[in-house]
Coordinates of C-alpha atoms and ligand atoms in Angstrom, one line a residue:
Chain C
X23 CA 21.8 21.3 37.6
X24 CA 23.6 19.1 39.5
X25 CA 22.8 17.8 42.9
X26 CA 25.1 17.1 45.2
X27 CA 25.4 13.5 46.5
X28 CA 28.3 13.5 48.9
X29 CA 26.7 14.5 51.9
X30 CA 26.3 11.8 54.7
X31 CA 24.3 12.8 57.5
X32 CA 20.4 13.0 56.9
X33 CA 20.2 16.8 58.7
X34 CA 22.6 17.8 56.0
X35 CA 21.2 16.2 53.0
X36 CA 17.8 17.4 54.3
X37 CA 19.3 21.3 54.7
X38 CA 20.9 21.1 51.1
X39 CA 17.7 19.6 49.3
X40 CA 15.4 22.3 50.8
X41 CA 17.6 25.0 48.8
X42 CA 18.5 22.9 45.9
X43 CA 14.9 22.2 45.0
X44 CA 13.3 25.4 46.0
X45 CA 10.5 26.1 43.8
X46 CA 9.6 22.5 43.4
X47 CA 7.8 21.5 46.7
X48 CA 4.9 23.3 48.9
X49 CA 5.1 23.3 52.5
X50 CA 7.6 22.9 55.5
X51 CA 10.9 21.6 54.3
X52 CA 11.0 18.4 56.7
X53 CA 11.3 14.8 55.8
X54 CA 9.0 12.1 56.6
X55 CA 10.0 9.7 59.5
X56 CA 9.9 7.1 56.5
X57 CA 13.2 6.7 55.1
X58 CA 13.8 6.1 51.6
X59 CA 16.4 3.4 50.2
X60 CA 16.4 0.0 49.7
X61 CA 18.0 -0.7 52.9
X62 CA 15.4 0.8 54.9
X63 CA 12.8 -0.9 52.2
X64 CA 14.4 -4.3 53.5
X65 CA 14.1 -3.5 57.0
X66 CA 10.8 -2.7 56.9
X67 CA 9.8 -6.3 54.8
X68 CA 11.7 -8.1 57.3
X69 CA 10.0 -6.1 60.4
X70 CA 6.3 -6.9 58.9
X71 CA 4.5 -9.8 60.4
X72 CA 1.8 -11.0 58.1
X73 CA 0.1 -13.4 61.0
X74 CA -3.0 -11.7 61.7
X75 CA -3.3 -9.3 58.7
X76 CA -6.8 -10.5 57.6
X77 CA -7.9 -9.7 60.6
X78 CA -6.1 -6.5 61.7
X79 CA -5.7 -4.7 58.3
X80 CA -8.7 -2.6 58.6
X81 CA -7.9 -1.6 61.9
X82 CA -6.5 1.9 61.7
X83 CA -5.5 1.7 65.7
X84 CA -3.8 -2.2 65.3
X85 CA -1.7 -1.2 62.2
X86 CA -1.8 -4.7 61.0
X87 CA -0.4 -3.5 57.6
X88 CA 3.1 -3.7 56.2
X89 CA 3.7 0.1 55.1
X90 CA 5.5 -0.9 52.2
X91 CA 3.6 1.3 49.9
X92 CA 6.5 4.2 49.5
X93 CA 8.8 1.7 48.5
X94 CA 6.5 -0.3 46.1
X95 CA 5.4 2.7 44.4
X96 CA 8.7 3.7 43.7
X97 CA 10.2 0.4 42.6
X98 CA 12.5 -0.3 45.7
X99 CA 10.6 -2.8 46.1
X100 CA 8.7 -5.3 43.2
X101 CA 5.4 -6.7 43.8
X102 CA 6.9 -10.2 43.1
X103 CA 9.5 -10.1 45.6
X104 CA 7.5 -9.0 48.4
X105 CA 4.8 -11.7 47.4
X106 CA 7.9 -14.2 47.2
X107 CA 9.3 -13.0 50.6
X108 CA 6.1 -13.3 52.6
X109 CA 5.1 -16.4 51.1
X110 CA 8.3 -18.1 52.0
X111 CA 8.2 -16.9 55.2
X112 CA 5.0 -17.0 56.5
X113 CA 3.6 -19.7 54.1
X114 CA 0.1 -20.2 52.1
X115 CA -2.3 -18.8 54.9
X116 CA -5.6 -16.7 54.6
X117 CA -3.2 -14.2 56.0
X118 CA -0.6 -14.2 53.2
X119 CA -3.6 -14.7 50.5
X120 CA -5.1 -11.7 51.8
X121 CA -2.1 -9.9 51.8
X122 CA -1.0 -11.1 48.0
X123 CA -4.8 -9.9 47.1
X124 CA -3.9 -6.6 48.4
X125 CA -0.6 -6.5 46.4
X126 CA -2.9 -7.5 43.4
X127 CA -5.0 -4.4 43.4
X128 CA -1.9 -2.6 42.7
X129 CA -0.9 -4.8 39.7
X130 CA -4.7 -4.0 38.9
X131 CA -4.7 -0.4 39.0
X132 CA -1.4 -0.5 36.9
X133 CA -3.0 -2.4 34.1
X134 CA -5.8 0.2 34.1
X135 CA -3.1 3.1 33.8
X136 CA -1.3 1.3 31.1
X137 CA -4.5 1.0 29.0
X138 CA -6.4 4.4 29.7
X139 CA -3.2 6.8 30.4
X140 CA -3.9 10.3 31.6
X141 CA -8.1 9.5 31.0
X142 CA -7.7 7.9 34.5
X143 CA -7.8 11.5 35.9
X144 CA -11.2 11.7 34.0
X145 CA -14.6 10.1 35.3
X146 CA -13.9 6.3 33.5
X147 CA -17.8 5.3 34.1
X148 CA -21.0 7.8 34.8
X149 CA -21.5 7.7 38.7
X150 CA -24.0 5.2 39.8
X151 CA -25.2 7.8 42.5
X152 CA -24.8 11.2 43.1
X153 CA -24.6 12.7 46.4
X154 CA -27.3 15.6 46.7
X155 CA -24.9 18.0 48.5
X156 CA -24.1 21.2 46.8
X157 CA -20.7 20.9 44.7
X158 CA -17.9 22.9 46.7
X159 CA -14.2 23.7 46.2
X160 CA -12.1 21.7 48.9
X161 CA -12.7 23.6 52.3
X162 CA -9.7 25.1 53.9
X163 CA -10.8 23.2 57.4
X164 CA -9.6 20.1 55.3
X165 CA -6.5 21.7 54.0
X166 CA -5.9 22.6 57.8
X167 CA -6.8 19.2 59.4
X168 CA -9.3 21.2 61.2
X169 CA -13.2 19.7 60.5
X170 CA -13.7 19.1 64.1
X171 CA -14.3 15.4 63.4
X172 CA -11.1 13.7 65.4
X173 CA -11.4 10.5 62.8
X174 CA -11.3 13.0 59.9
X175 CA -8.9 15.4 61.3
X176 CA -6.5 13.0 63.0
X177 CA -6.2 11.1 59.6
X178 CA -5.4 14.3 57.6
X179 CA -3.2 15.5 60.4
X180 CA -1.0 11.8 59.9
X181 CA -0.8 12.4 56.1
X182 CA 0.4 15.9 56.0
X183 CA 3.2 15.3 58.8
X184 CA 4.0 11.7 57.6
X185 CA 3.5 11.2 54.3
X186 CA 1.1 7.9 54.9
X187 CA -2.6 7.4 55.7
X188 CA -4.0 3.8 56.3
X189 CA -6.1 2.5 54.2
X190 CA -9.2 2.6 55.8
X191 CA -8.8 6.0 57.0
X192 CA -8.5 6.9 53.1
X193 CA -11.4 5.8 52.6
X194 CA -13.4 7.4 55.4
X195 CA -11.6 10.6 54.3
X196 CA -12.5 10.0 50.3
X197 CA -16.3 9.3 50.7
X198 CA -16.5 12.3 53.6
X199 CA -15.0 14.8 51.1
X200 CA -17.2 13.3 48.0
X201 CA -20.4 12.4 49.6
X202 CA -20.4 14.6 52.6
X203 CA -18.7 17.6 51.5
X204 CA -19.8 17.7 47.9
X205 CA -15.9 18.0 46.9
X206 CA -14.9 16.9 43.3
X207 CA -13.0 13.6 43.7
X208 CA -10.0 15.3 41.4
X209 CA -9.4 17.9 44.2
X210 CA -9.4 15.3 46.7
X211 CA -7.3 12.8 45.0
X212 CA -4.9 16.0 44.2
X213 CA -4.7 17.0 47.7
X214 CA -3.9 13.2 48.5
X215 CA -1.5 12.9 45.7
X216 CA 0.5 15.9 46.7
X217 CA 0.9 14.4 50.6
X218 CA 1.3 10.7 49.8
X219 CA 5.0 9.5 49.9
X220 CA 3.1 6.4 48.1
X221 CA 1.3 8.9 46.0
X222 CA 0.5 7.0 42.7
X223 CA -1.3 8.4 39.7
X224 CA -3.1 5.2 39.2
X225 CA -3.6 3.7 42.6
X226 CA -5.1 6.9 43.8
X227 CA -7.0 8.4 41.2
X228 CA -8.6 5.0 40.7
X229 CA -9.2 4.3 44.3
X230 CA -11.2 7.9 44.4
X231 CA -13.0 6.8 41.6
X232 CA -13.7 3.3 43.5
X233 CA -15.3 5.3 46.4
X234 CA -17.1 7.8 44.2
X235 CA -18.8 4.9 41.9
X236 CA -17.2 6.1 38.6
X237 CA -14.8 3.1 38.6
X238 CA -17.0 0.9 40.6
X239 CA -20.8 -0.2 40.9
X240 CA -21.9 1.7 43.7
X241 CA -20.6 4.5 46.1
X242 CA -18.8 3.6 49.0
X243 CA -20.0 4.9 52.4
X244 CA -19.2 4.4 56.5
X245 CA -20.5 5.1 59.3
X246 CA -19.9 5.9 62.9
X247 CA -20.1 2.3 63.8
X248 CA -17.6 1.4 61.2
X249 CA -15.1 4.2 62.8
X250 CA -15.8 2.9 66.5
X251 CA -15.2 -0.6 65.5
X252 CA -12.2 -0.3 63.3
X253 CA -10.5 2.4 65.7
X254 CA -10.9 0.5 69.0
X255 CA -12.9 3.4 69.6
X256 CA -10.3 5.6 70.0
X257 CA -11.4 8.9 67.6
X258 CA -14.7 8.9 68.9
X259 CA -13.6 8.9 72.7
X260 CA -11.9 11.9 71.9
X261 CA -14.4 13.6 69.6
X262 CA -16.4 16.8 70.7
X263 CA -19.1 15.5 68.3
X264 CA -19.5 12.2 69.5
X265 CA -22.4 13.5 71.9
X266 CA -24.2 15.1 69.5
X267 CA -23.7 16.4 65.8
X268 CA -21.7 13.5 64.5
X269 CA -22.4 13.1 60.6
X270 CA -21.7 9.6 60.5
X271 CA -23.8 8.5 63.2
X272 CA -26.4 7.0 61.5
X273 CA -27.7 3.7 59.7
X274 CA -26.8 2.6 56.4
X275 CA -30.1 2.8 55.5
X276 CA -30.5 6.4 56.6
X277 CA -27.2 7.5 55.4
X278 CA -28.2 6.4 51.6
X279 CA -31.4 8.6 52.0
X280 CA -29.7 11.5 53.4
X281 CA -26.7 11.6 51.2
X282 CA -28.3 10.1 47.8
X283 CA -32.1 10.1 48.3
X284 CA -32.2 6.5 47.7
X285 CA -32.9 3.5 49.6
X286 CA -29.7 1.3 50.6
X287 CA -31.0 -1.4 48.4
X288 CA -31.1 1.0 45.2
X289 CA -27.3 2.8 46.4
X290 CA -26.0 -0.7 46.5
X291 CA -27.3 -1.4 43.0
X292 CA -29.4 -4.1 44.4
X293 CA -32.6 -3.0 42.9
Chain Y
X18 CA 31.3 6.2 21.4
X19 CA 29.4 3.3 22.3
X20 CA 28.7 3.2 26.0
X21 CA 25.6 3.2 27.6
X22 CA 24.3 5.3 30.6
X23 CA 21.4 4.1 33.1
X24 CA 18.5 6.4 33.3
X25 CA 16.6 5.8 36.5
X26 CA 13.1 7.4 37.1
X27 CA 10.8 7.5 40.2
X28 CA 9.1 4.6 38.9
X29 CA 12.0 2.1 39.5
X30 CA 14.4 3.7 41.8
X31 CA 16.5 0.8 43.3
X32 CA 19.7 -0.3 42.9
X33 CA 18.1 -3.5 41.9
X34 CA 16.7 -1.6 39.1
X35 CA 17.0 -4.1 36.2
X36 CA 18.4 -1.4 34.1
X37 CA 21.1 -0.9 36.5
X38 CA 21.6 -4.7 36.9
X39 CA 21.8 -5.4 33.3
X40 CA 24.7 -3.0 33.3
X41 CA 26.9 -3.1 36.3
X42 CA 29.5 -0.5 35.8
X43 CA 27.4 1.8 33.5
X44 CA 27.0 5.6 35.0
X45 CA 23.4 6.4 36.2
X46 CA 21.2 9.6 36.3
X47 CA 18.4 10.4 38.1
X48 CA 16.6 13.7 37.2
X49 CA 14.2 15.6 39.4
X50 CA 11.9 16.5 36.7
X51 CA 11.8 20.4 37.0
X52 CA 8.5 21.5 34.7
X53 CA 6.4 18.7 36.4
X54 CA 7.6 19.4 39.9
X55 CA 7.0 22.7 39.4
X56 CA 3.4 22.5 38.4
X57 CA 2.6 19.5 40.9
X58 CA 4.0 21.0 44.1
X59 CA 4.1 18.0 46.3
X60 CA 5.6 17.9 49.9
X61 CA 9.2 18.1 50.3
X62 CA 8.4 14.6 52.4
X63 CA 8.3 12.8 48.8
X64 CA 11.4 14.5 47.3
X65 CA 13.4 14.0 50.0
X66 CA 12.3 10.3 49.8
X67 CA 13.2 10.2 46.1
X68 CA 16.5 11.5 46.9
X69 CA 17.2 9.2 49.7
X70 CA 16.4 6.3 47.3
X71 CA 18.1 7.8 44.3
X72 CA 21.3 8.1 46.6
X73 CA 21.2 4.6 47.4
X74 CA 20.6 3.4 43.8
X75 CA 23.8 5.1 42.1
X76 CA 26.2 4.3 45.1
X77 CA 29.1 2.5 43.9
X78 CA 28.9 3.7 40.3
X79 CA 29.4 7.3 38.5
X80 CA 26.0 8.8 39.6
X81 CA 24.7 12.0 39.0
X82 CA 21.4 13.6 40.7
X83 CA 19.7 16.6 38.9
X84 CA 17.2 18.9 38.4
X85 CA 16.2 19.8 35.1
X86 CA 14.3 18.8 32.1
X87 CA 14.5 15.1 32.0
X88 CA 15.3 14.4 28.4
X89 CA 17.9 17.3 28.2
X90 CA 19.7 16.2 31.6
X91 CA 19.9 12.5 30.1
X92 CA 21.2 13.5 26.9
X93 CA 23.9 16.1 28.3
X94 CA 24.7 13.3 30.7
X95 CA 24.9 10.7 27.9
X96 CA 27.2 12.8 25.9
X97 CA 29.6 13.8 29.0
X98 CA 29.6 9.7 29.3
X99 CA 30.7 9.5 25.5
X100 CA 27.4 7.1 25.5
X101 CA 25.1 6.5 22.6
X102 CA 22.8 4.1 24.6
X103 CA 20.4 4.7 27.2
X104 CA 19.0 1.7 29.6
X105 CA 16.0 2.3 31.4
X106 CA 13.2 0.3 33.3
X107 CA 9.8 0.3 32.0
X108 CA 7.0 2.2 33.5
X109 CA 3.4 2.8 32.2
X110 CA 3.4 6.6 32.5
X111 CA 2.2 7.9 29.9
X112 CA 5.1 10.7 30.6
X113 CA 7.7 7.9 30.7
X114 CA 6.7 7.0 26.8
X115 CA 6.6 10.2 25.8
X116 CA 10.4 11.0 27.4
X117 CA 11.7 7.5 25.3
X118 CA 10.2 9.0 22.2
X119 CA 11.9 12.1 22.8
X120 CA 15.3 10.5 23.8
X121 CA 15.1 8.4 20.3
X122 CA 14.1 11.3 18.2
X123 CA 17.5 12.9 19.4
X124 CA 19.6 10.2 18.3
X125 CA 19.9 8.0 21.4
X126 CA 19.5 4.1 21.4
X127 CA 17.0 3.4 24.4
X128 CA 16.8 0.0 25.7
X129 CA 14.1 -0.7 28.0
X130 CA 14.0 -3.3 30.7
X131 CA 11.5 -5.3 32.2
X132 CA 10.5 -5.5 36.0
X133 CA 10.0 -9.1 37.1
X134 CA 6.4 -9.5 36.7
X135 CA 4.1 -10.2 39.4
X136 CA 1.4 -11.9 37.2
X137 CA 1.5 -12.0 33.0
X138 CA -1.2 -10.2 31.7
X139 CA -2.0 -9.6 27.9
X140 CA -4.2 -7.1 26.8
X141 CA -6.7 -5.1 28.3
X142 CA -8.0 -5.5 32.1
X143 CA -11.1 -6.3 33.0
X144 CA -13.5 -3.7 34.4
X145 CA -13.7 -4.6 38.0
X146 CA -10.8 -6.1 40.1
X147 CA -12.9 -9.1 41.2
X148 CA -12.8 -10.7 37.6
X149 CA -9.1 -9.5 37.5
X150 CA -8.5 -11.8 40.8
X151 CA -10.7 -14.7 39.8
X152 CA -8.1 -14.9 36.5
X153 CA -4.7 -14.3 38.3
X154 CA -5.1 -15.3 41.8
X155 CA -3.5 -19.1 41.2
X156 CA -0.3 -17.4 39.6
X157 CA -0.3 -14.4 42.1
X158 CA 0.1 -16.9 44.8
X159 CA 2.6 -18.8 43.5
X160 CA 5.8 -17.7 44.2
X161 CA 9.0 -17.5 42.1
X162 CA 11.6 -17.6 44.7
X163 CA 12.0 -16.8 48.2
X164 CA 12.3 -13.2 47.7
X165 CA 15.5 -10.9 48.6
X166 CA 17.9 -11.6 51.2
X167 CA 16.6 -9.6 54.5
X168 CA 19.1 -7.5 56.5
X169 CA 20.0 -9.3 60.1
X170 CA 17.6 -8.7 62.9
X171 CA 20.0 -6.4 64.4
X172 CA 20.7 -4.1 61.8
X173 CA 19.0 -0.8 62.6
X174 CA 19.2 2.9 61.8
Ligands
FAD30 C1 -8.6 6.9 48.3 C2 -7.4 6.3 48.1 C3 -6.3 6.8 47.8 C4 -5.1 5.8 47.7 N1 -3.9 6.3 47.2 C5 -3.1 5.3 46.9 C6 -1.9 5.8 46.7 O1 -1.5 7.1 45.9 N2 -0.8 5.0 46.1 C7 -0.9 3.7 46.7 O2 0.1 3.0 46.8 N3 -1.6 3.2 47.3 C8 -3.1 3.8 47.3 N4 -3.8 3.7 47.8 C9 -4.3 2.2 48.2 C10 -4.1 1.7 49.8 O3 -4.5 2.8 50.8 C11 -2.5 1.7 50.4 O4 -1.7 1.3 49.0 C12 -2.0 1.4 51.4 O5 -2.7 2.0 52.0 C13 -0.5 1.3 51.6 O6 -0.5 1.0 53.0 P1 0.1 -0.4 53.2 O7 1.9 -0.5 52.6 O8 0.4 -0.5 54.9 O9 -0.9 -1.6 52.9 P2 -1.0 -3.3 53.0 O10 -2.1 -3.2 53.5 O11 0.3 -3.6 53.9 O12 -0.7 -3.6 51.6 C14 0.6 -4.3 50.9 C15 0.8 -3.6 49.6 O13 -0.4 -3.8 48.7 C16 -0.7 -2.6 48.0 N5 -2.0 -2.3 48.1 C17 -2.8 -2.6 49.1 N6 -4.1 -1.9 49.1 C18 -4.3 -1.2 47.9 C19 -5.1 -0.9 47.1 N7 -6.3 -0.9 47.4 N8 -5.0 -0.3 45.9 C20 -3.4 -0.3 45.4 N9 -2.5 -1.1 45.9 C21 -2.8 -1.4 47.3 C22 0.4 -1.4 48.3 O14 1.3 -1.6 47.3 C23 0.9 -2.0 49.9 O15 1.9 -1.7 49.9 C24 -5.8 4.6 48.1 C25 -6.3 4.1 48.8 C26 -7.7 4.8 48.8 C27 -8.7 4.5 49.5

């Protein structure tokens, strides 16, 4: 079936595509705030200021990140041209070197995908530690962004409404689903893949495996202190569980014991 | 019949796609992969993003955006355009390799173009990023140019 290419306004295009692709998508027929296309990609590249990246990239509130991933994932910008642009405009600094190092993660995942193909969707290695919580299916409150935990819900809400989630929030959500809730990483990865504009088989499945320790040497965990520090305290300030019942409010030593039944040293493979 | 068409897919959906650049006047096609998408049930946001990318990629040439079975649609498009060759940019996705094989089996010549490399790598990757980075850092940090020409500051939506 031939699709129309002559509609000029975004509103017309949205209304048209909603019908033309009926049956091929789930959820509401609303576009993302992020625009597709090379022109939008170049504007985003121009707008990204790499100065301070190393310091602010992990901060989900400060957002010192580029938001270029949807364009890179779809080949609208290549890794090489993004690297060249950033290095030529901002020079060689710890910030630009960190940024290029992050670009290299994508290059690495792509190489693994080229080698393993669809096997990246299965455990690549045995898990180094398994969470003790009983296995369960993806609970409805995750699908509805209504877990009651502000850091998780707002991250999920952003994913569902914009198609983007900050890297650090992706790590929190992936760890929460796997290690606290006992959800199989494939179900979490599937949820992300369906909503992310940058949803990529390799970067997504392999990152979930990295968090779960089937493609890394230890499971990734985080605690409340980490959330507070990298969100400027914003999430916890608004969270009803901040004064009691926060499942992340513990030391790493206690979390290792609670979640995996091992010491932190064991969890980290130091023993 | 000796013309060529360009097949664009979701891993290289840009007016600067190497297969497009190598064939500046060739007709181009992008196909929403019906069986795959019907099963995957992605958000509309993602499909609309692809549509916006595809519209810009084919602008200025004979272009077609379709919904259907990729190999069938590309074959039909090539026949309509009296082309015997399909140019496309490489992807590591297994589905891409399968489609290329099916196009070839149907008698079309398929020319695969490579993306400009970020780093050169031959053989299997290591198991951990840290050892990958150790081996590629010097090359990754060496620019090959100054990057694309950026729009002027006042160019906004
Ligand atoms: C559970 C989980 C799932 C993920 N799923 C995806 C996915 O489907 N697609 C995807 O592109 N990234 C994925 N990532 C990686 C990372 O979160 C995103 O690439 C990043 O958040 C994109 O935002 P940005 O462009 O602002 O990043 P920036 O910090 O500005 O980084 C610049 C670019 O480098 C690349 N990059 C940075 N970090 C990573 C990384 N850890 N792995 C791979 N590439 C990276 C991206 O292309 C990104 O656009 C995932 C991470 C986790 C923890």
